[in-house]
mmCIF file of C-alpha atoms in Angstrom:
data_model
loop_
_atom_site.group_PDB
_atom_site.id
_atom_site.type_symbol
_atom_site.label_atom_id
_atom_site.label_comp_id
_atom_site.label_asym_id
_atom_site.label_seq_id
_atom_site.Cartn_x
_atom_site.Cartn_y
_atom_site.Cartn_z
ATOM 1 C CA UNK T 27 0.000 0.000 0.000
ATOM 2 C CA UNK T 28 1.022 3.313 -0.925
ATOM 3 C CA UNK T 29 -0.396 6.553 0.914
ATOM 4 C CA UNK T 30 -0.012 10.260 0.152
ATOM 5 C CA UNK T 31 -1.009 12.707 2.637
ATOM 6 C CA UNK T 32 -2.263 15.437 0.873
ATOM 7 C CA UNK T 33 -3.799 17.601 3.988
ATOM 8 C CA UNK T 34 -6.971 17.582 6.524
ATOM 9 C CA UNK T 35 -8.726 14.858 5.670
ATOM 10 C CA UNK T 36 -7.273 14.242 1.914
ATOM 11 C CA UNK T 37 -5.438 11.419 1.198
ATOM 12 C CA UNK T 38 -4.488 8.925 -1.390
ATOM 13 C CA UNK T 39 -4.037 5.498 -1.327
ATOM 14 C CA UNK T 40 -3.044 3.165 -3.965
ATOM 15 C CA UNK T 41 -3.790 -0.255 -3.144
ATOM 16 C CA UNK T 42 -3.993 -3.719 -4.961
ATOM 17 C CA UNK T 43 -3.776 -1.362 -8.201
ATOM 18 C CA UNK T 44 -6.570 1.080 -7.144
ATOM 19 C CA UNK T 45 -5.877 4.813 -6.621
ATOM 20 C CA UNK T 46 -8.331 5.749 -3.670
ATOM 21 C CA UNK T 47 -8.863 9.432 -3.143
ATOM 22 C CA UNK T 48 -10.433 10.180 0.304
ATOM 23 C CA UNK T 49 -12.644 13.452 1.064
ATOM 24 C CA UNK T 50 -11.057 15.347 -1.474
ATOM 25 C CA UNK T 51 -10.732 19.346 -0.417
ATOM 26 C CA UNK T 52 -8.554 21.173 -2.954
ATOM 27 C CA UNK T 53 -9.426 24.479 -2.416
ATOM 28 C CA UNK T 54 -6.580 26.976 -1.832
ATOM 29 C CA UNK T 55 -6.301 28.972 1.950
ATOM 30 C CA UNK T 56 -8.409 31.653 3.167
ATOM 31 C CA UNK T 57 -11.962 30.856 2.682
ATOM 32 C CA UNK T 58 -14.714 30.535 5.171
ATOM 33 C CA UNK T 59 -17.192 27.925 5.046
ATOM 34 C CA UNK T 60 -20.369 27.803 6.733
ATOM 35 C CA UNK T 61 -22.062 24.935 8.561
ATOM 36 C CA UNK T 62 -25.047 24.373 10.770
ATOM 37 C CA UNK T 63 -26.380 26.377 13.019
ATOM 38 C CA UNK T 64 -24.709 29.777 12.059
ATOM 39 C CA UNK T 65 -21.204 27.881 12.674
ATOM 40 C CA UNK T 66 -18.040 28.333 10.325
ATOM 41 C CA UNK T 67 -14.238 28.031 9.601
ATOM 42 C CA UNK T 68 -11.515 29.119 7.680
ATOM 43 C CA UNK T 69 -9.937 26.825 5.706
ATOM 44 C CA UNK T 70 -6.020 27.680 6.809
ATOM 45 C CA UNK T 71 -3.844 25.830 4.360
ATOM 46 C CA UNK T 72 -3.869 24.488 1.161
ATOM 47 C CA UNK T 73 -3.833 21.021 -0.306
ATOM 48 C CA UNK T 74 -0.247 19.711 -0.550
ATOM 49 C CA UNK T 75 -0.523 18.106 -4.295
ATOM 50 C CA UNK T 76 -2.879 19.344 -6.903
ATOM 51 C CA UNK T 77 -5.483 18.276 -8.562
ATOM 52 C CA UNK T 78 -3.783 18.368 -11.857
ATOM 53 C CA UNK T 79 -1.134 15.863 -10.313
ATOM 54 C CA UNK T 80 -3.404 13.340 -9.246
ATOM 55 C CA UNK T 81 -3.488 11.025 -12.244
ATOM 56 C CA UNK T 82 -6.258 8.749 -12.824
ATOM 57 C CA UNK T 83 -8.584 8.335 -9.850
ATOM 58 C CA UNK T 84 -10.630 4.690 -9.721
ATOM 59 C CA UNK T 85 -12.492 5.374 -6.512
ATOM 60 C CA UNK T 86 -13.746 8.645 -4.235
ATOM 61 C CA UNK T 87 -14.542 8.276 -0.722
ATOM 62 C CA UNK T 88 -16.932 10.830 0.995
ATOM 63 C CA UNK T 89 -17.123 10.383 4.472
ATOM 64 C CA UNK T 90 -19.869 13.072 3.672
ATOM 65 C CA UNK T 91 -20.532 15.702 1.288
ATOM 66 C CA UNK T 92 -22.162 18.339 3.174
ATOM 67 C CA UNK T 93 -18.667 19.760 5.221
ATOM 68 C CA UNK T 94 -16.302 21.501 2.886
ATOM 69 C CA UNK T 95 -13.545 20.830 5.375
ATOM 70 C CA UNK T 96 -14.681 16.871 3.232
ATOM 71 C CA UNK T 97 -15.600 18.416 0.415
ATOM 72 C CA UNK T 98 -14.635 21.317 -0.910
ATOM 73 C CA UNK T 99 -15.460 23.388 -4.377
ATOM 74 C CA UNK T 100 -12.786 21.814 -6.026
ATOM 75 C CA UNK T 101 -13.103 18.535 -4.466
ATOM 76 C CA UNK T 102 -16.552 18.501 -6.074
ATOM 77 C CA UNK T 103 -15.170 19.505 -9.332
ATOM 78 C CA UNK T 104 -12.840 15.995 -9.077
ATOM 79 C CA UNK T 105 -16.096 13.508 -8.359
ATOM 80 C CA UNK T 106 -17.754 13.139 -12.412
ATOM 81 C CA UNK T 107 -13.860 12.182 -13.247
ATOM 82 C CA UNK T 108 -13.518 8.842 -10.594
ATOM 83 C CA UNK T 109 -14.724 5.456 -11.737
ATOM 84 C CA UNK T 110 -16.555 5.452 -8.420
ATOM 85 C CA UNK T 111 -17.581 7.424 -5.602
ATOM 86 C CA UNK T 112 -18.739 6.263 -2.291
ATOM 87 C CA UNK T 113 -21.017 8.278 -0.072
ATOM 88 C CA UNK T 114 -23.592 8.346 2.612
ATOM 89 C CA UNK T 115 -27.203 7.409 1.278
ATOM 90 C CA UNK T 116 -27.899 10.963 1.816
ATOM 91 C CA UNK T 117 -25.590 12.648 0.099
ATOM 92 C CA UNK T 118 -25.665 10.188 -3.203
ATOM 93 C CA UNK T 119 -29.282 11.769 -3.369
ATOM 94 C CA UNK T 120 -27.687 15.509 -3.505
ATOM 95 C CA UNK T 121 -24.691 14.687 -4.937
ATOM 96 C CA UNK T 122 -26.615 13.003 -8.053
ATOM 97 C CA UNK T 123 -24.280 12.018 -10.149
ATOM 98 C CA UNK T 124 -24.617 8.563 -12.195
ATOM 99 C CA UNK T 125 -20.759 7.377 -10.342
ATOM 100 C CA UNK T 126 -21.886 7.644 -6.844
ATOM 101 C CA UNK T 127 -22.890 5.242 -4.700
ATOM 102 C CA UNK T 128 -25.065 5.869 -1.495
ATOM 103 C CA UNK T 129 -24.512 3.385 1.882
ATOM 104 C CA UNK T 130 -25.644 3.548 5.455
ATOM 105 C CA UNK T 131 -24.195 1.758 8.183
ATOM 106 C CA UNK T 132 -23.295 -1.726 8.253
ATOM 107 C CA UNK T 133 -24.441 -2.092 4.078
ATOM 108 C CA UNK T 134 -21.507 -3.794 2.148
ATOM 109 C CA UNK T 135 -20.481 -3.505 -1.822
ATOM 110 C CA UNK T 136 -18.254 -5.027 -4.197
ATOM 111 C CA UNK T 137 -16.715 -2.726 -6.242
ATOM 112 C CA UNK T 138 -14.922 -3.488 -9.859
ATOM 113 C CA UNK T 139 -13.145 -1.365 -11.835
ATOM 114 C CA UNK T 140 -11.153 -3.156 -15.207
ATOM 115 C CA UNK T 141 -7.863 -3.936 -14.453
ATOM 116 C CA UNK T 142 -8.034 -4.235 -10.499
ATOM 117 C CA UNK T 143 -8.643 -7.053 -8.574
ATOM 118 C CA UNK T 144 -11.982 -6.660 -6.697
ATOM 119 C CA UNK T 145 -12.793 -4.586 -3.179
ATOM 120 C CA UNK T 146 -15.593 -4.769 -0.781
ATOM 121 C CA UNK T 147 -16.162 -2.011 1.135
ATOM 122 C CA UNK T 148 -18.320 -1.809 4.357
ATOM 123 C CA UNK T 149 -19.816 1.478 5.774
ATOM 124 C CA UNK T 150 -18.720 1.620 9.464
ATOM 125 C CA UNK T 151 -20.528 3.854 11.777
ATOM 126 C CA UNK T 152 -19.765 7.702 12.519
ATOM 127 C CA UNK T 153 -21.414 10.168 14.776
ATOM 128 C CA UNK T 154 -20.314 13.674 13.783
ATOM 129 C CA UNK T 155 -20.789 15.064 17.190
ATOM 130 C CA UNK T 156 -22.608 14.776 20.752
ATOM 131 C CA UNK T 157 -25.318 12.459 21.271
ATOM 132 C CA UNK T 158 -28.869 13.594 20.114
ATOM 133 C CA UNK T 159 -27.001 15.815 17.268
ATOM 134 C CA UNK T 160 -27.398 13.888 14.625
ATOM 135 C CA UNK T 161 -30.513 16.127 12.948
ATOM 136 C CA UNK T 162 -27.776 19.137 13.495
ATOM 137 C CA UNK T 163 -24.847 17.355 11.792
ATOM 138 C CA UNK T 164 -26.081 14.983 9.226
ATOM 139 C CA UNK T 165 -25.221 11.413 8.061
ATOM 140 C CA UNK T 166 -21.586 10.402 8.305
ATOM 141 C CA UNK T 167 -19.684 7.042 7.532
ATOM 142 C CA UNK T 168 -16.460 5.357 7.258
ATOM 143 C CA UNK T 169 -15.207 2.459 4.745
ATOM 144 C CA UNK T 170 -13.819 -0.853 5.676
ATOM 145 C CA UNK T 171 -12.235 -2.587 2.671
ATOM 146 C CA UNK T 172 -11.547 -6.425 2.477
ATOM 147 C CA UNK T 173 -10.681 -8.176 -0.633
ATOM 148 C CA UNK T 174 -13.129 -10.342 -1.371
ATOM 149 C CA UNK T 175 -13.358 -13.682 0.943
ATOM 150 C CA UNK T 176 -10.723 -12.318 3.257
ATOM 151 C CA UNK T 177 -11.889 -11.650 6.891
ATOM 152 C CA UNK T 178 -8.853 -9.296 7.631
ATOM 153 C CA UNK T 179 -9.438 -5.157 6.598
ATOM 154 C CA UNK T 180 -6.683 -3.947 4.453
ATOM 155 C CA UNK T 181 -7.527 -0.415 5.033
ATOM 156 C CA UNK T 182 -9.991 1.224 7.574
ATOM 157 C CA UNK T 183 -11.128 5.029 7.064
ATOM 158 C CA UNK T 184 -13.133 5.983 9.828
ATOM 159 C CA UNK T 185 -14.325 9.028 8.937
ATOM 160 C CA UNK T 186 -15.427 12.192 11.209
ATOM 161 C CA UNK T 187 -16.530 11.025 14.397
ATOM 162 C CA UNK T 188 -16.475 11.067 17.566
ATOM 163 C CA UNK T 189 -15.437 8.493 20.180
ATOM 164 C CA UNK T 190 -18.529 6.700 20.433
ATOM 165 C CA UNK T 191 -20.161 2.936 21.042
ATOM 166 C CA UNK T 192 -20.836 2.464 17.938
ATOM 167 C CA UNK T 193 -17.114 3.085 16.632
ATOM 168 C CA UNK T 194 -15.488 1.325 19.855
ATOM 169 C CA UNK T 195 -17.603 -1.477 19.180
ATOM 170 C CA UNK T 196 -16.485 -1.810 15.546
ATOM 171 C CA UNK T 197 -12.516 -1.475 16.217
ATOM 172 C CA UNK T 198 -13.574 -4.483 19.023
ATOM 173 C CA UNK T 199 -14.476 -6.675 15.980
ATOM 174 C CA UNK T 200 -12.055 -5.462 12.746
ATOM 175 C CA UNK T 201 -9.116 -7.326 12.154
ATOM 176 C CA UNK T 202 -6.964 -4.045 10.196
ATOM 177 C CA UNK T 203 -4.157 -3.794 8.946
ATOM 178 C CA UNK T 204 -3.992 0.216 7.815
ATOM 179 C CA UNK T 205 -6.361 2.407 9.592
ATOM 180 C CA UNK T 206 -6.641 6.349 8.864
ATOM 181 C CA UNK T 207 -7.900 7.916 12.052
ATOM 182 C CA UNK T 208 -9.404 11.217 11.964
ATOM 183 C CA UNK T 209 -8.709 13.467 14.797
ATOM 184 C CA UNK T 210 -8.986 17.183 15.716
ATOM 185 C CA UNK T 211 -10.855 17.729 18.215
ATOM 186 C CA UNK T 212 -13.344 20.000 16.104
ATOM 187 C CA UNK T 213 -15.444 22.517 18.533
ATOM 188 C CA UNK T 214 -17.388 26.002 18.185
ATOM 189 C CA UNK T 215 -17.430 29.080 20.912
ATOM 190 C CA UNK T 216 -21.323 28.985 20.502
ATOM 191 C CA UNK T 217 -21.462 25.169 21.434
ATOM 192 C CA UNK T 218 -19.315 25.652 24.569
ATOM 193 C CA UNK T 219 -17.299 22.300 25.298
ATOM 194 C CA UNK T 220 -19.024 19.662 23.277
ATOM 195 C CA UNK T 221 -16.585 17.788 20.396
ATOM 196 C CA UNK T 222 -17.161 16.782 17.004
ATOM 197 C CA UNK T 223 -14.086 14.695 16.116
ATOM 198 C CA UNK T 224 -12.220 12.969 18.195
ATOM 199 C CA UNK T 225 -9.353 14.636 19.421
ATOM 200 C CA UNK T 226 -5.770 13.270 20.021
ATOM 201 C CA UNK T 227 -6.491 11.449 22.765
ATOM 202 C CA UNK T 228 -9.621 9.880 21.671
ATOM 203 C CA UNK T 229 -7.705 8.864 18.586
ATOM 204 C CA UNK T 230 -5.251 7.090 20.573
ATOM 205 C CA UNK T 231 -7.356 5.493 22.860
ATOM 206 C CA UNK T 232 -9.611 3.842 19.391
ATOM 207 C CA UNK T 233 -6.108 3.171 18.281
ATOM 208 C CA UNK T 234 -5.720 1.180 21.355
ATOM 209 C CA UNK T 235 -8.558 -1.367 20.991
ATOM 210 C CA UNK T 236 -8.510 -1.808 17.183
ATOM 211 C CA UNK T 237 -4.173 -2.588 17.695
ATOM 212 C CA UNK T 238 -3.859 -1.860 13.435
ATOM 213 C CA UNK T 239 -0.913 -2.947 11.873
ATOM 214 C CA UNK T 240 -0.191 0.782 11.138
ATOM 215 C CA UNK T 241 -2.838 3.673 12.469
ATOM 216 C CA UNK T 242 -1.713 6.933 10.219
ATOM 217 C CA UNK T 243 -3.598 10.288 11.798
ATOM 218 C CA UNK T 244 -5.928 12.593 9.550
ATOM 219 C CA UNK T 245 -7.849 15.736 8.885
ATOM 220 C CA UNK T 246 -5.793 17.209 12.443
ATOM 221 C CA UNK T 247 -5.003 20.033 10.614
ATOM 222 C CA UNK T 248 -5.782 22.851 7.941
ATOM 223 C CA UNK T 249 -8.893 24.674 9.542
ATOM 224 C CA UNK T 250 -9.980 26.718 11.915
ATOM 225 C CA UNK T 251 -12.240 25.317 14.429
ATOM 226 C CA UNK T 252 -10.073 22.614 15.778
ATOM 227 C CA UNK T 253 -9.366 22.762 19.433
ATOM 228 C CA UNK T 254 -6.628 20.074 19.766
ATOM 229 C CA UNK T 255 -5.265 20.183 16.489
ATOM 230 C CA UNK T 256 -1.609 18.298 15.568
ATOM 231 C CA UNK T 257 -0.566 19.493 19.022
ATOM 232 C CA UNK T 258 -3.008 17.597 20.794
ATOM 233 C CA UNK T 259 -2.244 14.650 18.417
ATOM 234 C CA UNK T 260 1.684 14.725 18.837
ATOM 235 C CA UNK T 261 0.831 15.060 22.387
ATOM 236 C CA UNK T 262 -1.302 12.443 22.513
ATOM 237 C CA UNK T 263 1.235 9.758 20.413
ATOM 238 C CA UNK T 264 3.759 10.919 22.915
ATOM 239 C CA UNK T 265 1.867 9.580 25.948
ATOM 240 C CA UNK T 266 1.119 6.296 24.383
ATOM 241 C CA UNK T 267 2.538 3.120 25.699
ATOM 242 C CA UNK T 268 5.654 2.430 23.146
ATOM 243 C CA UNK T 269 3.455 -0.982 21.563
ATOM 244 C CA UNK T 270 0.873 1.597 20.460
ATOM 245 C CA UNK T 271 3.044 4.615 19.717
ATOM 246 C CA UNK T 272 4.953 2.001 17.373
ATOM 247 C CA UNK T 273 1.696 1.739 15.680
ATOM 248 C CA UNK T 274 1.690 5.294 14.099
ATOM 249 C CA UNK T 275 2.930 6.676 11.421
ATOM 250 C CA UNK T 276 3.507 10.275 10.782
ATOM 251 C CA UNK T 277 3.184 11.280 6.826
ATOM 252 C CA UNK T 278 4.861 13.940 5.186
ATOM 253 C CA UNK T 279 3.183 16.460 3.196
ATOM 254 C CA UNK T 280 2.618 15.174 -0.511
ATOM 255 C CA UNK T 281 5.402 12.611 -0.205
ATOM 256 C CA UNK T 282 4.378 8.599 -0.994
ATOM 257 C CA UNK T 283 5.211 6.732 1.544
ATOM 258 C CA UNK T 284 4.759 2.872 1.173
ATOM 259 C CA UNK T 285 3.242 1.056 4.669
#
């Protein structure tokens, strides 16, 4: 497997053949975005490759489409061009487009592209935020890919979340090899304390019970709303027993690096 960390949540993966592209944001620095509830942020750096280097994309992943720190202007622009693209239900229905395909929770799909040797993905559960929010935030997933007939996850993307049951309770029964963790502790003055990512420590801690092969941290940086950020994430791979800090893998901006 080869991943390139292209910045916040954006990364690509080429594995078994495919090139997987996951929440694309492209858009340069300096714009702010609104979300729900009269929130925002300022998108604070730009992506680390461009578009125009990407190459051929066979599959999108959307942990969800209505966030532009997932999916920005440009990142939109990339979706018609990918063999596939992999949403929640909810957003395949705004997104409409004939290459995208909507999944909830726990549905699974076998994806083909010519060429490559076959992928399932499962959707794994997220919940954007504090419990009771999801009318506020919206439908969110992650993607668990096996090849076909194995029980073992090559790659886990667990999307935005929070540290919840739902996501403990699936790193309790995944057997992964490469898991990209988002982190960030995202938070807004006008919501006080409550968290809508895990931050650093959180990360760590899911880390912890899913033991990956390698765990690579995500979408920590890049905007403004996040309260912990990369220095809660360092902080919190610093304080990890040595078996899990082992586990981690830093990646440099816009560099492939083979796992």
């Amino acid at each position: 497997m080869r991943v390139t960390r292209i910045g916040g949540p954006s990364v690509l993966v080429e594995l078994d053949g495919w090139r997987i592209l996951i929440d694309p944001t492209f858009d340069p620095p300096g714009r702010r975005y609104p979300f729900a509830l009269g929130t925002s942020s300022v998108k604070t750096r730009g992506p680390a490759i461009e578009p125009s280097s990407l190459g051929e994309i066979d599959l999108i992943l959307v942990s969800h489409d209505h966030h532009a720190d997932n999916l920005d202007t440009a990142g939109r622009g990339l979706l018609p061009t990918a063999t596939h693209v992999l949403t929640t239900a909810s957003g395949a229905r705004r997104l409409a487009l004939p290459n995208v395909h909507g999944l909830t929770a726990g549905q699974k799909l076998e994806l083909e592209v010519t060429g490559r040797a076959r992928l399932e993905v499962t959707a794994t559960p997220c919940r954007h935020g504090p419990a009771f929010s999801h009318p506020i935030v919206g439908d969110v997933i992650g993607f668990a890919f096996r090849r076909p007939g194995q029980p073992e996850v090559v790659l886990w993307v667990t999307g935005d979340s929070v540290l919840h049951r739902a996501i403990r309770r699936t790193a309790s029964v995944l057997d992964v090899d490469v898991a990209i963790v988002n982190a960030g502790g995202v938070g807004f003055p006008m919501t006080g304390p409550l968290k809508y990512t895990m931050t650093g420590a959180d990360a760590v801690q899911l880390i912890t019970e899913l033991a990956p092969r390698v765990a690579i941290p995500a979408h920590y940086d890049g905007w403004s709303r996040f309260r912990d950020g990369e220095k809660g994430m360092r902080a919190a791979v610093d304080a990890a027993p040595p078996d899990v800090r082992s586990r981690i893998r830093w990646l440099p901006d816009g560099q492939p690096v083979d796992i």
